[in-house]
XYZ file of C-alpha atoms in Angstrom:
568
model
C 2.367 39.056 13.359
C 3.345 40.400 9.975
C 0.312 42.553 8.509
C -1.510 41.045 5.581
C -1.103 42.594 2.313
C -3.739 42.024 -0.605
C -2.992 39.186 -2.156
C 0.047 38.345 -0.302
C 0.649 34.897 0.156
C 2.194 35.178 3.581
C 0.223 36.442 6.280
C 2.768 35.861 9.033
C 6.527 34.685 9.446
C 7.636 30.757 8.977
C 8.511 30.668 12.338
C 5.531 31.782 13.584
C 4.130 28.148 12.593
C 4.995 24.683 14.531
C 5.992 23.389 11.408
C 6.687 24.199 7.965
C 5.202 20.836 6.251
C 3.168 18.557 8.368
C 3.294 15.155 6.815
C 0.319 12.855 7.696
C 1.544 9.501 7.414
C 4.755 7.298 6.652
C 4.692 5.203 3.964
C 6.798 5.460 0.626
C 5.187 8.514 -0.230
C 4.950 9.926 2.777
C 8.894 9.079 3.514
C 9.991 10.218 0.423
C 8.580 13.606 1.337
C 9.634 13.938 4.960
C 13.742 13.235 3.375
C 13.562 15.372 0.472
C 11.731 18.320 2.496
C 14.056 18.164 5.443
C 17.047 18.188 2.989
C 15.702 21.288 1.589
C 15.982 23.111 4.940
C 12.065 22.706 5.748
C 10.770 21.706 9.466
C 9.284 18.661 9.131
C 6.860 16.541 10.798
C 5.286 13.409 10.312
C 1.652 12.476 11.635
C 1.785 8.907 11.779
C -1.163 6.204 12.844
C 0.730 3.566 13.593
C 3.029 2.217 16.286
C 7.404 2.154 15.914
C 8.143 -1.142 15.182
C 11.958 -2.819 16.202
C 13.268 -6.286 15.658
C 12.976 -6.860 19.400
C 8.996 -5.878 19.727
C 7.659 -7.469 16.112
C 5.336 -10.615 16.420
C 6.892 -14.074 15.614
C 3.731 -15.453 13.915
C 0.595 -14.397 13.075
C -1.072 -15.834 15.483
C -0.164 -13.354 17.966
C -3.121 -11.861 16.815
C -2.557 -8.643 19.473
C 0.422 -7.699 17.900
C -0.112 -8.377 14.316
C -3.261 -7.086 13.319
C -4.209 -3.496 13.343
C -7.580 -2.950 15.438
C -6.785 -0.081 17.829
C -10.994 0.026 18.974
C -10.470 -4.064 19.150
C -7.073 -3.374 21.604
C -5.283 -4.898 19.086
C -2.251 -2.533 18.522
C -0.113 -4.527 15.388
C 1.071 -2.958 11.988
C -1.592 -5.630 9.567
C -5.016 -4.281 8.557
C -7.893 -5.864 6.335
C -10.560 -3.620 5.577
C -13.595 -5.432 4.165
C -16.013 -3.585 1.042
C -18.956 -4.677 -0.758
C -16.339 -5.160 -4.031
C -13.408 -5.787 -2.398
C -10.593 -6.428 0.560
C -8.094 -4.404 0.926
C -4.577 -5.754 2.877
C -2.709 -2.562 3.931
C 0.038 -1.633 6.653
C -0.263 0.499 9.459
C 3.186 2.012 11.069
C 5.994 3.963 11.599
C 7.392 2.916 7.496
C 3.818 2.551 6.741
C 3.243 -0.851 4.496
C 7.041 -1.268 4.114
C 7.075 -2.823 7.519
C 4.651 -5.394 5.986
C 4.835 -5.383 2.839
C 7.169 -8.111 0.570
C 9.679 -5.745 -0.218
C 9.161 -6.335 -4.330
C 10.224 -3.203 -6.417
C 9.477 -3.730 -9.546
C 9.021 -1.337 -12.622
C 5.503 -1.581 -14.785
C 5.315 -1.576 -18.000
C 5.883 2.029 -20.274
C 1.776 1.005 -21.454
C 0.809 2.000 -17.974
C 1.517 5.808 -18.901
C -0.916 6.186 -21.800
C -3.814 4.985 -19.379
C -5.968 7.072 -17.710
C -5.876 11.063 -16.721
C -2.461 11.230 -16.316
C -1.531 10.520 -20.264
C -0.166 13.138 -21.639
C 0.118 15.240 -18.932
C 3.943 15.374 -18.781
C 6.590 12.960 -20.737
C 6.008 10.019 -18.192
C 8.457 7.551 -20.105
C 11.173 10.271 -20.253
C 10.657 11.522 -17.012
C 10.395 8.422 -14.834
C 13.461 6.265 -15.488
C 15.712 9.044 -13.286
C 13.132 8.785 -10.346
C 13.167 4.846 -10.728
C 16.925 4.965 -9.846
C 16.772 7.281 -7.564
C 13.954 5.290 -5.531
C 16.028 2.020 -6.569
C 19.234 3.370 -4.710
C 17.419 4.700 -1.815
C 15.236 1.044 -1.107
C 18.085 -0.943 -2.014
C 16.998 -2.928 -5.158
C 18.938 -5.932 -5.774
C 18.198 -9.218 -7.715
C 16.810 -12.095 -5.597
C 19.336 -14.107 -5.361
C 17.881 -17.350 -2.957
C 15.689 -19.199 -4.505
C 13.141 -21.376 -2.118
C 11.256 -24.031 -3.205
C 8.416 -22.582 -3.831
C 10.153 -20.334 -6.250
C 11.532 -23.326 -7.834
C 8.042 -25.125 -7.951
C 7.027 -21.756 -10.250
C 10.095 -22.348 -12.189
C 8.608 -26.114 -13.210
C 5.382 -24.681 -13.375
C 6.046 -22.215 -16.383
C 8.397 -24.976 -18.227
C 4.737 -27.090 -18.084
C 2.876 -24.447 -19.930
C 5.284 -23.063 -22.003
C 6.376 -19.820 -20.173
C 9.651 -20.653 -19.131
C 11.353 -17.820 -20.686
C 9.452 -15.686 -18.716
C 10.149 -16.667 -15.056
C 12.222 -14.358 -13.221
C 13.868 -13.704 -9.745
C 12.250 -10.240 -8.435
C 14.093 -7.282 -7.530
C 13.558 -6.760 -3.720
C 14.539 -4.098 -0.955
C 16.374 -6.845 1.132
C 20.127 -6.672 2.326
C 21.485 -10.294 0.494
C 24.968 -12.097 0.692
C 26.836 -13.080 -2.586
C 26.131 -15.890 -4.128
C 26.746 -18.881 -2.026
C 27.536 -16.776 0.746
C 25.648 -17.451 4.349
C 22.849 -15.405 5.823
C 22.846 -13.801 8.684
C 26.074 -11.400 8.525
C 25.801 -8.219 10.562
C 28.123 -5.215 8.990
C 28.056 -1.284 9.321
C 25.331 0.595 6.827
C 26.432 -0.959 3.096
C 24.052 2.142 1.715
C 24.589 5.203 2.186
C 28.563 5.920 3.144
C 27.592 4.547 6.507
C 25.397 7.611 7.641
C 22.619 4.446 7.972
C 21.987 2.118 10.271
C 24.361 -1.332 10.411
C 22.347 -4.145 8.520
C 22.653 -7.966 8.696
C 21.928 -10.142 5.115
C 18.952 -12.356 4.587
C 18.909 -15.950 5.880
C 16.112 -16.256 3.470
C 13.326 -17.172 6.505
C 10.197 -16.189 4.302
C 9.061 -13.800 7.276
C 9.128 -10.224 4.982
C 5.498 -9.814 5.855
C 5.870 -10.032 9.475
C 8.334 -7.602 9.835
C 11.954 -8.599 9.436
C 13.542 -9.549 12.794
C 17.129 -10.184 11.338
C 17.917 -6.474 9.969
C 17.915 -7.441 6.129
C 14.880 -5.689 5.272
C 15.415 -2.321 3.774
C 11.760 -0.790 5.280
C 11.334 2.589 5.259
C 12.796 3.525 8.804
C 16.639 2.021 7.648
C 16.388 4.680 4.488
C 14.269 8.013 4.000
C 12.965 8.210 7.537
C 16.180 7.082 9.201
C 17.989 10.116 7.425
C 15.077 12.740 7.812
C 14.896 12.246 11.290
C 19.033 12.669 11.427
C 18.187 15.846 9.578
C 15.185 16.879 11.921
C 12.324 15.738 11.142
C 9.836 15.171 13.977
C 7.759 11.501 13.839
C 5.058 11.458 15.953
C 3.735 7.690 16.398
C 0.400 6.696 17.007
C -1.359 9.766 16.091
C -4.197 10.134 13.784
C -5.144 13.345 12.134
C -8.937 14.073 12.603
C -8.908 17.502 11.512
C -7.170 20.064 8.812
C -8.079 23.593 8.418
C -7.092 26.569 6.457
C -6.074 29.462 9.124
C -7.278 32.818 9.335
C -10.876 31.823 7.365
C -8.383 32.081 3.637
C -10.350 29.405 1.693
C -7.548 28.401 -0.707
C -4.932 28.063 2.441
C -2.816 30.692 1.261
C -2.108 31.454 5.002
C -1.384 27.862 6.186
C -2.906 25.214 8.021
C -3.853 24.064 11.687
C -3.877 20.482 11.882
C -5.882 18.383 15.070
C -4.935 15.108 15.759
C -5.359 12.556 18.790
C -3.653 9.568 19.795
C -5.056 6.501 18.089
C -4.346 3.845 20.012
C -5.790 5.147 22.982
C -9.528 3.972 24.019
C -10.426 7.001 25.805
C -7.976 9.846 26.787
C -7.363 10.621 23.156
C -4.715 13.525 23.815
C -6.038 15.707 21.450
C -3.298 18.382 20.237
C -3.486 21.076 17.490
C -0.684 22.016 14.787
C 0.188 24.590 12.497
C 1.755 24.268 9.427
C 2.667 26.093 5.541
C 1.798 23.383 3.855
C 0.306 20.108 3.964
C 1.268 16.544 2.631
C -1.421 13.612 2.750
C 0.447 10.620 1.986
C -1.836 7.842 4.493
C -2.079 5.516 1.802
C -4.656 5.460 -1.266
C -7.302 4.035 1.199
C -6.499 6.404 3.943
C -5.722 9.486 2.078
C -9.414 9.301 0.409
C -11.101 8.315 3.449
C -9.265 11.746 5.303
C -10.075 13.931 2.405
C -13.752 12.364 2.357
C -14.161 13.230 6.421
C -12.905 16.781 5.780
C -14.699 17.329 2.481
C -18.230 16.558 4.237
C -17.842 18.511 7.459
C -16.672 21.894 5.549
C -13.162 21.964 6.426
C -11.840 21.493 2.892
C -14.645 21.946 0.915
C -12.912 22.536 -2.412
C -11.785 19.326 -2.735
C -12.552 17.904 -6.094
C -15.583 16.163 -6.483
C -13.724 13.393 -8.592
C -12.528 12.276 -4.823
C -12.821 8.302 -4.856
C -12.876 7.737 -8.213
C -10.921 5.478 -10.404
C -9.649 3.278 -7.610
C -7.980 0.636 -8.788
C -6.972 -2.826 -7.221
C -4.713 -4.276 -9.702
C -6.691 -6.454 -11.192
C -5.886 -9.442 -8.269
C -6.588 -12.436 -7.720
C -4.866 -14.689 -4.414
C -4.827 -18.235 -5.016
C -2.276 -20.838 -4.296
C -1.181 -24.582 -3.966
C -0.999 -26.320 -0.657
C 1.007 -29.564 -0.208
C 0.363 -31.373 2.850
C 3.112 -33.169 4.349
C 5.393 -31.645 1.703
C 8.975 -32.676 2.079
C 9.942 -29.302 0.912
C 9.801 -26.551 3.462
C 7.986 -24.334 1.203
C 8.221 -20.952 3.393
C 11.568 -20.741 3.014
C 12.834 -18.038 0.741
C 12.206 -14.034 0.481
C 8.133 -13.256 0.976
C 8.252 -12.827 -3.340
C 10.977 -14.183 -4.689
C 10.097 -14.936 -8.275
C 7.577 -14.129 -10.712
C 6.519 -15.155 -14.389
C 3.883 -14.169 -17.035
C 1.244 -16.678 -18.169
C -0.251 -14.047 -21.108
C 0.125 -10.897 -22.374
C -1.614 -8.905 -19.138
C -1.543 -12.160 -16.236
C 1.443 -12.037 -14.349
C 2.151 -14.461 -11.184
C 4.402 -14.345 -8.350
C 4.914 -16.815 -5.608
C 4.404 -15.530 -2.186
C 5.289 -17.056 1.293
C 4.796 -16.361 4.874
C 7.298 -17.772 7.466
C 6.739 -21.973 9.312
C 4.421 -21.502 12.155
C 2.520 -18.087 10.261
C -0.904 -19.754 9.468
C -3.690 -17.623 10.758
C -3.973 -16.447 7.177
C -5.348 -20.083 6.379
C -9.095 -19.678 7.579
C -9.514 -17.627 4.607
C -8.569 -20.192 2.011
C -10.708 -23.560 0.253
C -10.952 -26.014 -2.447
C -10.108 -23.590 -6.334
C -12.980 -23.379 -7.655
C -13.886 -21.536 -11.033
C -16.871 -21.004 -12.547
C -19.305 -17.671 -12.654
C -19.872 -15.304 -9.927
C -23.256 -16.104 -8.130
C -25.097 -19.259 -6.835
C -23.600 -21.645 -9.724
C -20.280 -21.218 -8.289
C -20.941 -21.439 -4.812
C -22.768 -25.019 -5.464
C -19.794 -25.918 -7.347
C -17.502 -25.274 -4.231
C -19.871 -27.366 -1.834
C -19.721 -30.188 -4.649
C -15.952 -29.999 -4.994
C -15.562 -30.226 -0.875
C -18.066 -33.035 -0.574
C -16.238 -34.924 -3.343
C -13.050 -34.092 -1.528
C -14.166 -35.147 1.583
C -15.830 -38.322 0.394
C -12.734 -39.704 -1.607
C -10.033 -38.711 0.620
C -11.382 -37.855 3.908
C -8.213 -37.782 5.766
C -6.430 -35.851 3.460
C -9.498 -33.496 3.245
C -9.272 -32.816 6.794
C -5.552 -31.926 6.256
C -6.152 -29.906 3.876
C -8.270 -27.745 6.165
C -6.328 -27.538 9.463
C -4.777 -24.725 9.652
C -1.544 -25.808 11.353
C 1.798 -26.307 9.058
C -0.168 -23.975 6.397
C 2.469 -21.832 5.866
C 5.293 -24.848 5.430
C 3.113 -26.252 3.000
C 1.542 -23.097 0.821
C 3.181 -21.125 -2.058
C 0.638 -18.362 -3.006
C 0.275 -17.272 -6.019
C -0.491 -13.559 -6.661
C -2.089 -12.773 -9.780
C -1.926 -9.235 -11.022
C -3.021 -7.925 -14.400
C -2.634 -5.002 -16.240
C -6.128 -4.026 -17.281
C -8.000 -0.722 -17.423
C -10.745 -1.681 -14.812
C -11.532 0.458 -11.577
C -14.288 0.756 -9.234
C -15.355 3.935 -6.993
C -15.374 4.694 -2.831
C -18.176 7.229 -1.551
C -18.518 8.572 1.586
C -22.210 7.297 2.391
C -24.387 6.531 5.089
C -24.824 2.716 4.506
C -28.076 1.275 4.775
C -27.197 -0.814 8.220
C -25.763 2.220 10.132
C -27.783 5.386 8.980
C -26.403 7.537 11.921
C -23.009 8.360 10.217
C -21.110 8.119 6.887
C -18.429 5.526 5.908
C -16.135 4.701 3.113
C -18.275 2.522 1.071
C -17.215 1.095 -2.522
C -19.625 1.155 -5.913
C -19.164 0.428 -9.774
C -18.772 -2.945 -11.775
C -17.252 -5.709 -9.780
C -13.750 -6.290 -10.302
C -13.172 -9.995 -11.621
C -12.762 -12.974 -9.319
C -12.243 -15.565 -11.339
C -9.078 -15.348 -14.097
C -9.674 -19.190 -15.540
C -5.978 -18.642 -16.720
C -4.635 -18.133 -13.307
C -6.712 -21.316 -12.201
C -5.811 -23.092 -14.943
C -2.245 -22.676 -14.072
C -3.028 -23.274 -10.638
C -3.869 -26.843 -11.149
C -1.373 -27.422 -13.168
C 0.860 -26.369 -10.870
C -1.064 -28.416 -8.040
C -0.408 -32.021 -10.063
C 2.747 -31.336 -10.536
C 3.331 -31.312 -7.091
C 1.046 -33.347 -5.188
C -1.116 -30.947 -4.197
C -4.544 -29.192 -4.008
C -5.066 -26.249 -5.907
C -6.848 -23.437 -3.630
C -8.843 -20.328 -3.638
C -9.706 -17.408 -1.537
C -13.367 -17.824 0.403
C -14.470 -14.538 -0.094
C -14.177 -14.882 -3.735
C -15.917 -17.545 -3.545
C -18.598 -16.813 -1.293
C -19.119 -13.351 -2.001
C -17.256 -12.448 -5.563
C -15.342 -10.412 -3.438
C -11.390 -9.796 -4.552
C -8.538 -9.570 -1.893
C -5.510 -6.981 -2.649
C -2.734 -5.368 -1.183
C -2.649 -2.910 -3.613
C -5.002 -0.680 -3.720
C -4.573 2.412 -5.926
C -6.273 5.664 -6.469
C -8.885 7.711 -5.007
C -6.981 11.010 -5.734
C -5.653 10.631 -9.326
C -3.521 12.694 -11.086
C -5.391 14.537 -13.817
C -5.218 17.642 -15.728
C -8.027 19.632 -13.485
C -10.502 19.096 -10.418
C -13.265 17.528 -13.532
C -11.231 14.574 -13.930
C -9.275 14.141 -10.690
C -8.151 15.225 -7.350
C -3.849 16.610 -7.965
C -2.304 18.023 -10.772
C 0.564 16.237 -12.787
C 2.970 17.714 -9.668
C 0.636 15.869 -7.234
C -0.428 19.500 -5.938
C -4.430 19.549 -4.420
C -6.761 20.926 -6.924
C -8.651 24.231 -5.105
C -5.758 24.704 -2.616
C -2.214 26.355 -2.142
C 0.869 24.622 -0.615
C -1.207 20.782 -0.020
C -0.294 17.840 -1.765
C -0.878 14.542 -1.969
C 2.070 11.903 -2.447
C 0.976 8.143 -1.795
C -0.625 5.665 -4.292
C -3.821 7.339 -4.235
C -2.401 9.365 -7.233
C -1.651 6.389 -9.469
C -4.432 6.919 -12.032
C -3.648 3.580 -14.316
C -3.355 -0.355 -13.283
C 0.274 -0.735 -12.935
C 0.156 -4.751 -12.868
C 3.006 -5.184 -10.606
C 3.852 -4.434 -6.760
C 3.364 -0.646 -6.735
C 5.493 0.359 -4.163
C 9.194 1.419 -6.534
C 6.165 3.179 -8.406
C 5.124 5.251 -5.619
C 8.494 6.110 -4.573
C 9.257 7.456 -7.527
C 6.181 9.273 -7.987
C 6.899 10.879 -5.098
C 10.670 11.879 -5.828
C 9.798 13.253 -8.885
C 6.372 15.427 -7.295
C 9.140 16.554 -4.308
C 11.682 17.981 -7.188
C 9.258 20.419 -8.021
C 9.412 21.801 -4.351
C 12.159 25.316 -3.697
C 14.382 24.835 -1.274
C 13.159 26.799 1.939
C 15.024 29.833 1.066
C 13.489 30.285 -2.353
C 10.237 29.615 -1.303
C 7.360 31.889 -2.122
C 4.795 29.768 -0.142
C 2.306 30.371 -3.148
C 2.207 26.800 -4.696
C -1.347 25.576 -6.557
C -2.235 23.506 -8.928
C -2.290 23.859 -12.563
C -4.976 23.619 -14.608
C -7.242 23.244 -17.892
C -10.150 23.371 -18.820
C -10.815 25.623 -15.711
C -10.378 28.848 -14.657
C -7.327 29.884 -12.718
C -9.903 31.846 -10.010
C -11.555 28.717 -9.909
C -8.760 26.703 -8.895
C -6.788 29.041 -6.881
């Protein structure tokens, strides 16, 4: 071992580590990494939760509850996860790919607004910067222009004519392998991306199952693009493995000398396989939800106590609201199509897109009812019990068909409402008042808003026009509690540890060579999917990075309004 020299940043040689980076988790972020690093001559490995999912071993429906839903304490080993808080319900996904294994595949762009919001304004030219890193995240997940249009999509279309938004309906831009124009599904040919150093790929047939992982080949998730390549390059992915513990080596506070990393296997019950890692450097990228609840964890037991207070703050959920139509006995197959494949804007900040899951996917259908609008509280839950006892007294049988959950998914279009508004709520690492033995990831602040009466508005409108029953989400209902798949922050981006958890290069306040690279960074309500966002958040954070050989291993956070010795 190499003799450590005051100050020094390297206390022993690279090799002398398992890894140079250790990335914990998958997803865009975490992908985007595990590429560039590897391509910069870096040993790589990924820490990943979740299972490797292939065409052959994904679920069919939904119902196969086993292999769908992520519960690993429950046995239930799939790559879907809802994780229920007093001001919200977060949808997230849980693999090898992270949420692109689940996720709709929609890359869209926000607005330039969403770059004078929050900590991050002004901490770098965002709206020069970004457009580069969009393309480069475009090219890599395969944006294209939806080009099949279901009927669902084409039940939005009518839908905006009615209120006067027509102009605004588009098709979304989408990570899915497509045909031409006219052209069939369902055509397998060698790797149309990358010069054919990818995997061969076979074109949508336009199913509507993007959200329960894409058995056909057209999806462009994560493991067909940055983790196909890094792991041609190197890079070590070790599945179902969850990292319980990260601490700086050789008692150096800041981590100037590295990392050792404990992990176990997380879908086992009881012989956990616990192993230990060392690393240079460390990359959290386990989502916005898991990335704060690991940081919490290792903030509260001492093992990275510098960790920025501001941890948890500013988390941000879009602004969402799920409601939808159902049709029963529609003579339109309305799952058909990609899982999003259109969009419109009903005002200034409400945008809608119409979402599907594939025929015979309906397990999602306990969790919807009757629309009903109103204020949050007792008033609106008496409204809902009127509205279903009117329902059920005036057209009983079609009542009860509205209700079972069978053909659900044939007869549903979704609409996701997103809007681009400054509002945010906070997650703390408590001890809640049901389980005082030991602390979870509990949420606090102002309620985000259930109710958008535009988005309802429109969603009766949209109901008439085609026979239907407008619907809502229980839980908001019931409980004024929101359902998203987008959750956001927890570790913004900021310009010191007072106002947020990484710098404007996404590099861990308090700490040398750790970084943090999923959505947990986005510090503003992007009102659209998030996921092209994240990617090229990333891209541009992993720029910043030497290649191996210029490396000085002394990387840290800039500040203001702090000291250097304080941050260092």
């Amino acid at each position: 071992m190499t003799p450590k020299t005051p100050g020094s940043a390297v206390s022993r040689p690279s090799d002398s580590y398992d890894f140079d980076f250790l990335v914990v988790g998958s997803g865009f972020g975490g992908s985007v990494s595990t590429l560039r690093l590897t391509e910069k001559g870096y040993r790589v490995a990924v820490m990943e939760m979740g299972r490797r999912w292939t065409p052959e071993n994904l679920p069919r429906t939904n119902w196969s509850i086993r292999r769908y839903f992520w519960r690993p304490g429950l046995a239930l080993r799939g790559f879907f996860n809802m994780r229920f808080f007093r001001h919200v319900t977060v949808l997230h996904g849980c693999a090898v790919g992270g949420g692109s294994i689940t996720y709709a595949c929609t890359l869209l762009r926000p607005p330039d607004k969403v770059w004078d919001y929050g900590y991050w304004a002004g901490l770098s030219d965002w709206k020069d910067e970004m457009p580069r890193h969009y393309d480069t995240a475009s090219r890599m997940l395969g944006v294209t222009v939806n080009n099949i249009l279901g009927p669902g999509d084409l039940l939005l279309q009518r839908g905006a004519a009615a209120i006067g938004a027509e102009s605004t309906f588009y098709r979304t831009h989408v990570g899915i392998f497509q045909s031409p124009n006219g052209e069939p599904g369902g055509q397998t040919c060698p790797d149309p991306y990358f010069g054919g150093e990818g995997p061969e790929r076979t074109t949508c047939n336009g199913c509507g199952g993007c959200m329960m992982g894409c058995r056909n080949g057209a999806k462009n998730t994560l493991d067909k693009n940055y983790l196909y390549l890094a792991e041609k390059r190197g890079a070590v992915v070790f599945p179902e493995t969850r990292v319980v513990e990260v601490r700086p080596l050789n008692a150096e506070p800041n981590g100037s000398d590295g990392y050792e990393v404990f992990t176990v296997k997380s879908t086992a019950l009881f012989r956990r396989q616990p192993r230990r890692f060392t690393c240079r450097a460390v990359v959290f990228s386990a989502s916005s939800l898991g990335t704060t609840e690991l940081l919490f964890r290792l903030k509260s037991k001492g093992s990275l106590p510098r960790i920025s207070p501001q941890l948890g703050k500013h988390v941000r959920t879009n602004c969402e609201s799920l409601i939808g139509i159902r049709v029963p006995g529609s003579g339109d197959d309305l799952s058909k199509g990609v899982a999003i494949g259109s969009g419109i804007y009903i005002d200034e900040h409400t945008h809608i897109e119409a979402v599907r899951y594939p025929a015979g996917s309906d397990a999602m259908s306990v969790w919807a009812t009757i629309l009903t609008g109103g204020r949050p509280g007792p008033a609106r839950i008496a409204l809902w019990m009127k509205n279903l006892w009117w329902a059920a007294l005036r057209h009983p049988a079609r009542t009860f068909r509205l209700f079972q959950p069978f053909g659900w998914a044939r007869e549903c279009v979704i609409l996701l409402c997103m809007q681009a508004l400054d509002v945010h709520i906070d997650m703390c690492w408590e001890r809640p008042w049901f389980w005082p033995f030991r602390k979870f990831l509990v949420s606090r602040g102002d309620k985000v808003p259930t109710y958008i009466p535009q988005a309802n508005a429109f969603a009766e409108k949209l109901a008439r026009l085609a026979g239907g029953t407008a619907m809502s989400m229980l839980p908001e209902i019931l409980f004024n509690i929101p359902g998203t798949a987008h959750c956001l922050g927890g570790c913004i981006i900021a310009d010191s540890p007072r106002n947020g958890v990484v710098d404007s290069r996404h590099r861990v306040f308090g700490y040398r060579n750790m970084y943090v690279c999923d959505g947990s960074v986005v510090a503003a309500n992007l009102g659209v999917n998030p996921s092209l966002t994240i990617t090229a958040l990333a891209e541009r954070a992993l720029g910043f990075i030497p290649s191996a050989t210029d490396t000085a291993w002394d990387d840290c956070a800039e500040t203001s309004n702090v000291s250097a010795d304080t941050a260092a």
